[in-house]
Each structure stands twice: as C-alpha cells, then as structure tokens.
CSV table of C-alpha atoms in Angstrom, one decimal:
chain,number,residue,atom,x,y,z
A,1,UNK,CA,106.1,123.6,154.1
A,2,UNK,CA,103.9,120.8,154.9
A,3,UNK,CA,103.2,119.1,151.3
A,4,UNK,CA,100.9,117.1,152.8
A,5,UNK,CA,98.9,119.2,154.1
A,6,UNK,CA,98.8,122.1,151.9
A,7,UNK,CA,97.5,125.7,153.7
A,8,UNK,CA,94.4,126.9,153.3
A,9,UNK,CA,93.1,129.0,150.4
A,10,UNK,CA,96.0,126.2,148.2
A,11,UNK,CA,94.1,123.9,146.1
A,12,UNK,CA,95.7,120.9,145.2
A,13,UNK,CA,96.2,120.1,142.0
A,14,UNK,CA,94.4,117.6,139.9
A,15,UNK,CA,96.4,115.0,137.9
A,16,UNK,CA,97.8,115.8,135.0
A,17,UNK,CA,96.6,113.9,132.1
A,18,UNK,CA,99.9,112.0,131.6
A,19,UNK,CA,99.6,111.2,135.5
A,20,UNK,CA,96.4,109.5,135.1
A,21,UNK,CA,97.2,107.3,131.4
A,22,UNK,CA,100.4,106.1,133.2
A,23,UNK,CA,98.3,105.1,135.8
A,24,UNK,CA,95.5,103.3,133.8
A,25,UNK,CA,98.6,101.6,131.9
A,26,UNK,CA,99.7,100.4,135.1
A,27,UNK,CA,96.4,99.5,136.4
A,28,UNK,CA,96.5,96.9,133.1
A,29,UNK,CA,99.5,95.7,133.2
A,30,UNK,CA,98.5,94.9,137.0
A,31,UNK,CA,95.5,93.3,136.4
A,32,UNK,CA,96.6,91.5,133.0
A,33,UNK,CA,99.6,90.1,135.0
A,34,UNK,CA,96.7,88.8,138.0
A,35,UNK,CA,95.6,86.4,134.9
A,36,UNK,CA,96.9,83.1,134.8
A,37,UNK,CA,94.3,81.8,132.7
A,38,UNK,CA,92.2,83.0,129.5
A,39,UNK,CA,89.1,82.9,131.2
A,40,UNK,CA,90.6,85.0,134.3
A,41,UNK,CA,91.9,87.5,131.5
A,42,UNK,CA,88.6,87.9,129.8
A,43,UNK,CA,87.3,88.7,133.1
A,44,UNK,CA,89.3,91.4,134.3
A,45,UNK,CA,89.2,92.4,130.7
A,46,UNK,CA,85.1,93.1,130.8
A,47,UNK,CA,85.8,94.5,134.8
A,48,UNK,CA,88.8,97.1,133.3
A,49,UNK,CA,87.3,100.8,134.0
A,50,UNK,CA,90.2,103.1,133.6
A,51,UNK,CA,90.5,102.9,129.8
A,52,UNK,CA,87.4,104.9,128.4
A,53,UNK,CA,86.9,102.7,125.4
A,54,UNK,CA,85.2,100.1,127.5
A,55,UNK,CA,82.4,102.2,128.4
A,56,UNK,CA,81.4,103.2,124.8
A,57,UNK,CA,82.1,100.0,123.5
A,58,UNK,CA,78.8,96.8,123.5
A,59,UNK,CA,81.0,94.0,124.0
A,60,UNK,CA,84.7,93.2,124.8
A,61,UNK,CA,85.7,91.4,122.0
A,62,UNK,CA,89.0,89.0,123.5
A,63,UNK,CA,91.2,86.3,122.5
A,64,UNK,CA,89.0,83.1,121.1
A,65,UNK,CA,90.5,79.3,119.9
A,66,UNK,CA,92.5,76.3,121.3
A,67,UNK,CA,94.9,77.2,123.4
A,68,UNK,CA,98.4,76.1,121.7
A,69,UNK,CA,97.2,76.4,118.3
A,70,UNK,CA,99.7,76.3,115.8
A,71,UNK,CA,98.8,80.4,114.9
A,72,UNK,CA,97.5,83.2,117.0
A,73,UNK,CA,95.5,85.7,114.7
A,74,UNK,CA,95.9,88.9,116.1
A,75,UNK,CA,93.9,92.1,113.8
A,76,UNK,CA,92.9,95.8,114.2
A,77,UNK,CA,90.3,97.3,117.3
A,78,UNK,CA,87.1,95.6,116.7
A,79,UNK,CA,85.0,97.1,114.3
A,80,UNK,CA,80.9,97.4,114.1
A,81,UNK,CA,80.5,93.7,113.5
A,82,UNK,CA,82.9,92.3,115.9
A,83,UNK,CA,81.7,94.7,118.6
A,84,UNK,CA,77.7,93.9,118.0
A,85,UNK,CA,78.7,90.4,118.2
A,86,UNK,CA,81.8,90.3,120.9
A,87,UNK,CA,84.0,87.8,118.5
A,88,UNK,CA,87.2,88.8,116.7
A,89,UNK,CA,87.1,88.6,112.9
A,90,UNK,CA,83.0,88.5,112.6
A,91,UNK,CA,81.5,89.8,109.7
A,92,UNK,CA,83.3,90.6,106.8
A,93,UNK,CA,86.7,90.3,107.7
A,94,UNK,CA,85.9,87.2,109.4
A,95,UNK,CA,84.2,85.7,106.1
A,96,UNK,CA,87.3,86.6,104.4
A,97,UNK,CA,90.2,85.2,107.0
A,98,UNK,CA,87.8,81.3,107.2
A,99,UNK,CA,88.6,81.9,102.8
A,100,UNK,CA,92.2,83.0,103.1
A,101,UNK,CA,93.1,80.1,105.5
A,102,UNK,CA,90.9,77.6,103.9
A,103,UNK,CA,93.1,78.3,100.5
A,104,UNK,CA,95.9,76.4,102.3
A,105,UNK,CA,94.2,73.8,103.9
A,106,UNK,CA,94.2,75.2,107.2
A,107,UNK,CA,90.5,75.3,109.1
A,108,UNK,CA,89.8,78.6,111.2
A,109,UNK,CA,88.9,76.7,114.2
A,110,UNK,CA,92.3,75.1,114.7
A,111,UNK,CA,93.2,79.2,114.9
A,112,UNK,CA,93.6,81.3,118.0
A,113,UNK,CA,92.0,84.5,117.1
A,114,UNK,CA,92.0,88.0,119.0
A,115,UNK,CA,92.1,92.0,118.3
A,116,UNK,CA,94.7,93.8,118.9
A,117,UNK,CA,92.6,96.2,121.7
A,118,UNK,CA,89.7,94.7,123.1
A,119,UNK,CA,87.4,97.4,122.7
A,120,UNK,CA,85.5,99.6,119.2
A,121,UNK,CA,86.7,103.0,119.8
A,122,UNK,CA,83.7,105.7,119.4
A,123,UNK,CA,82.5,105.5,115.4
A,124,UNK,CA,85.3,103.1,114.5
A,125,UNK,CA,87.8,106.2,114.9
A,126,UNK,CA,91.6,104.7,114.8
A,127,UNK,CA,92.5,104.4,119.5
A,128,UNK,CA,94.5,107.3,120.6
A,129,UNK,CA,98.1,106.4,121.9
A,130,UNK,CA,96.8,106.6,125.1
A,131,UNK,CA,93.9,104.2,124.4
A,132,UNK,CA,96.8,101.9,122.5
A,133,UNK,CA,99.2,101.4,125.7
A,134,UNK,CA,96.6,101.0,128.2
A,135,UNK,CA,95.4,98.2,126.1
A,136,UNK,CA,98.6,96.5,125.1
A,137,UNK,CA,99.1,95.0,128.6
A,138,UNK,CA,95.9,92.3,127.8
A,139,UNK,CA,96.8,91.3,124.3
A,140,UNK,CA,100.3,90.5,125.5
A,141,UNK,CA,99.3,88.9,128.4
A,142,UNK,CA,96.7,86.9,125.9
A,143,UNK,CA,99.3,85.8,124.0
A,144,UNK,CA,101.4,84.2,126.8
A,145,UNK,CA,98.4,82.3,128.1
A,146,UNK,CA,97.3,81.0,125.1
A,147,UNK,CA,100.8,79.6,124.6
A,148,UNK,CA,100.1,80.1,120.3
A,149,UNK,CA,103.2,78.2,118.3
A,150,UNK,CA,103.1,81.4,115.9
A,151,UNK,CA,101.5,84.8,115.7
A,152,UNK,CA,100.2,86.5,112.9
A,153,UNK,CA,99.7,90.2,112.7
A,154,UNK,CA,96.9,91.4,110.6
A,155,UNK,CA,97.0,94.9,109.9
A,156,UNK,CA,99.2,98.1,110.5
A,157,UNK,CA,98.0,99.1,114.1
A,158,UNK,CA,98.7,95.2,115.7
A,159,UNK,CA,101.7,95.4,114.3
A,160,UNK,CA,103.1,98.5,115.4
A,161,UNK,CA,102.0,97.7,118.9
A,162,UNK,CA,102.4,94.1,119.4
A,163,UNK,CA,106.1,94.8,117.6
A,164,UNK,CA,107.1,98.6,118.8
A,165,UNK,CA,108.1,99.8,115.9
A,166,UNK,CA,106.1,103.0,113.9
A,167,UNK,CA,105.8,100.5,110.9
A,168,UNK,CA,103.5,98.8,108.5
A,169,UNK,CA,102.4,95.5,106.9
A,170,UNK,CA,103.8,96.9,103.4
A,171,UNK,CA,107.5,97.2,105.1
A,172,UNK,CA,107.6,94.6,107.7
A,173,UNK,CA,105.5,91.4,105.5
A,174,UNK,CA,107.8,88.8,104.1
A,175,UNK,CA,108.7,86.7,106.7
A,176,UNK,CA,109.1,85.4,110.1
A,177,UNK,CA,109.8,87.8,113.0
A,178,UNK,CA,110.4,87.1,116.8
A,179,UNK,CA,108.8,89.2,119.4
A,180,UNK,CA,109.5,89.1,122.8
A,181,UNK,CA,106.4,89.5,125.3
A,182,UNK,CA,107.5,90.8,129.2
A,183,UNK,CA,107.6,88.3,131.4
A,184,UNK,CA,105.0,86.8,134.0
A,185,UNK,CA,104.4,88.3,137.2
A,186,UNK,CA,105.7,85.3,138.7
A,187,UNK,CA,109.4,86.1,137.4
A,188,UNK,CA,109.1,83.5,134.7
A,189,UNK,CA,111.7,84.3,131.9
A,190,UNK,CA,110.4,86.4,128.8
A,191,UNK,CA,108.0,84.6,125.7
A,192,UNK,CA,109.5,85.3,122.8
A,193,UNK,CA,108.2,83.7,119.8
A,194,UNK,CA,107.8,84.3,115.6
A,195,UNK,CA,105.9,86.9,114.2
A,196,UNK,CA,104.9,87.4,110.5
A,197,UNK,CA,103.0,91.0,109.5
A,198,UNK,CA,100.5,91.1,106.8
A,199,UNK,CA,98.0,93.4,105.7
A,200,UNK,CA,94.4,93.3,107.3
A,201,UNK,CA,91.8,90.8,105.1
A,202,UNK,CA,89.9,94.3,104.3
A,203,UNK,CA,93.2,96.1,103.0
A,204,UNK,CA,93.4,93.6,100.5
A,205,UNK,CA,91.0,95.2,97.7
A,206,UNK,CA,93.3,97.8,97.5
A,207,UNK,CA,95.5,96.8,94.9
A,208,UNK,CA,96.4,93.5,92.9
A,209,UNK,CA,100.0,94.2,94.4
A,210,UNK,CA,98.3,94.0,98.4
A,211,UNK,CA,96.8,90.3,97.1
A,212,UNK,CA,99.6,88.7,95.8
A,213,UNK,CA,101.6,89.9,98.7
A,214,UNK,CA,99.2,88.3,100.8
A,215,UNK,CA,98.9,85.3,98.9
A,216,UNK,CA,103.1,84.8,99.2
A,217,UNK,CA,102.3,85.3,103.0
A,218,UNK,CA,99.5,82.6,103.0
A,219,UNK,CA,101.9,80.1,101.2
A,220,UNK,CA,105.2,81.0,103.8
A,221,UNK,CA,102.3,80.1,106.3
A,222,UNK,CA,101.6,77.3,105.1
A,223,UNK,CA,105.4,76.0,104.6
A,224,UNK,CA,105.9,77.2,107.8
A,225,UNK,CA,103.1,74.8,110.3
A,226,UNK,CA,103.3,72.2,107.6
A,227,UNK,CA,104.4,69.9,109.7
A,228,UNK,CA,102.3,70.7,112.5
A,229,UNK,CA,99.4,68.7,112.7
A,230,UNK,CA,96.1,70.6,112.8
A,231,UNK,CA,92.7,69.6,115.1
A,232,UNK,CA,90.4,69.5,112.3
C-alpha cells in the first residue's frame, strides 16, 4: 500500500499529542541552541509559538544581570507580578531576595536573575510536564550564555527541572551540587557547573525551620563567592 498516499475514503491521522509535545520540545531546543547571545535568546524566546503558555501569558519574563556574575538566581514560573512587569523576582518575592542577599553583603544587581519557564501559566496554576520540557531547552541554554560562576535554585519546580531529579529544596538544600547543561550546537564540550537548592523567598513563612535553613544557605553563599569580588 502506498503510505503516502493513503486511498480514498482513509483519513489520515492527526498527531498524537505526544507527537506534537516532542515536537514543540524539539522546536526549543532548536531555536534555544540558534542563540549565541542573551539578547538573541530573549528574542526567539518572545517569537516561540509552539508552547501554549506564551500566548496566555503578558510578558516573557527571561534571564536579567551581568553576564558572569558570581550567581545565577534561577526561581519558579513567573507569577502575577513578574508577568505584569516582564522581570524575574518583581514584587514580593523580589523585595524579599534584594533583603536576603543584602544580609550578606551581596547587592542584587551584581546577580543574574531568571525563572525557571519563561512564561505565567493560566491563573498561576503549577506548568504541566509538557509545558515544563518544552521550556527547559531556554533556561539551559540561558545559563550557558550567561556564563554565571554559580547557580542557585530557588524553589522545588527549578530544581527538579534544572537538576532531573523528582526532588525538593527540603531534601536536596545544604550544599553545593554540580549540574551539567548539554552542550552547544556548535559541538562545544558540556557546562557543568555548582548548584545549591533552597527553598523559594515565599516558602519561607512557612515555618521557623524553612528560615533558618535558608539563613545556613545564605551564609554557605556567602563563604562560598567570598572571595570573588562583586561589581557594586
């Protein structure tokens, strides 16, 4: 039988759903690898139309700070604030991350800063797994070209994607763990650089436990790029 050309009265079939997310995932991996600068990324970022999140969404909210700052801060989707305003860590959370850092001496603009998916989903409704692996191709690719000394994982959801692992901030804070990002499409060798998982700024009024964990993250932070000299 010619597959091709199917007889008449034999509708072809549509794609399956699992046929079109592996094709939206590779459609961002393709167009995140075609991004050898942060600018280009934020670009094809804004132009990406096969993940539904960006057409609810008001604003792409992507990676913002010097590029080889000492820490990349990398937190949940964007929620209302940071989608009204297009900047990761506005609003509330963002108030609280300037405090956080501050408390050690370290100025939030020396800071690369980024969600973990670009864009709100609908009501502020956690992505679907779907939504999560089309997006993981841009943040990856954000954190190669921004070329950050460290990265910091701010909340359960960056952490499980950015590291692979069904985890969370309570098991995996503590210390220093390396990541390995793929590698360019030019056939560069693999990033790989230290990780350290804490809880999200807005998890922290949970329990007296959550902010004295953080605040033993905060200090191992600050041991950590003490000897790395800061813009500000």
């Amino acid at each position: 039988m010619d597959t091709q050309n199917p007889p008449a009265g034999h509708a072809r079939l549509p794609p399956s759903r699992a046929t079109l997310i592996d094709e939206a995932v590779a459609a961002a991996r393709t167009a995140a690898a075609a991004a050898d600068t942060l600018a280009a990324l934020r670009a094809a970022i804004s132009g990406f139309e096969p993940c539904g999140l960006r057409a609810t969404a008001t604003h792409s909210v992507c990676v913002e700070g010097p590029e080889q700052a000492p820490l990349m801060l990398i937190g949940e989707a964007p929620d209302a604030d940071e989608d009204r305003s297009g900047h990761p860590f506005a609003g509330e959370s963002g108030a609280l991350v300037t405090t956080m850092f501050a408390s050690i001496g370290i100025d939030r603009a020396d800071l690369l800063a980024a969600p973990v998916i670009p864009w709100r989903p609908p009501g502020g409704r956690p992505p679907s797994v779907a939504e999560a692996r089309i997006c993981l191709p841009f943040i990856e690719r954000a954190i190669v070209l921004a070329r950050p000394g460290r990265v910091v994982l701010l909340g359960n959801l960056a952490i499980s994607l950015i590291t692979g692992q069904n985890t969370t901030a309570a098991r995996m804070r503590g210390r220093w763990r390396d990541i390995t990002l793929p590698t360019g499409p030019d056939g560069a060798p693999a990033t790989t650089l230290p990780a350290l998982s804490m809880r999200h700024p807005l998890q922290l009024r949970a329990s007296a436990t959550a902010r004295r964990d953080a605040w033993k993250d905060m200090l191992l932070i600050r041991e950590t790029i003490g000897n790395i000299p800061l813009k500000s």
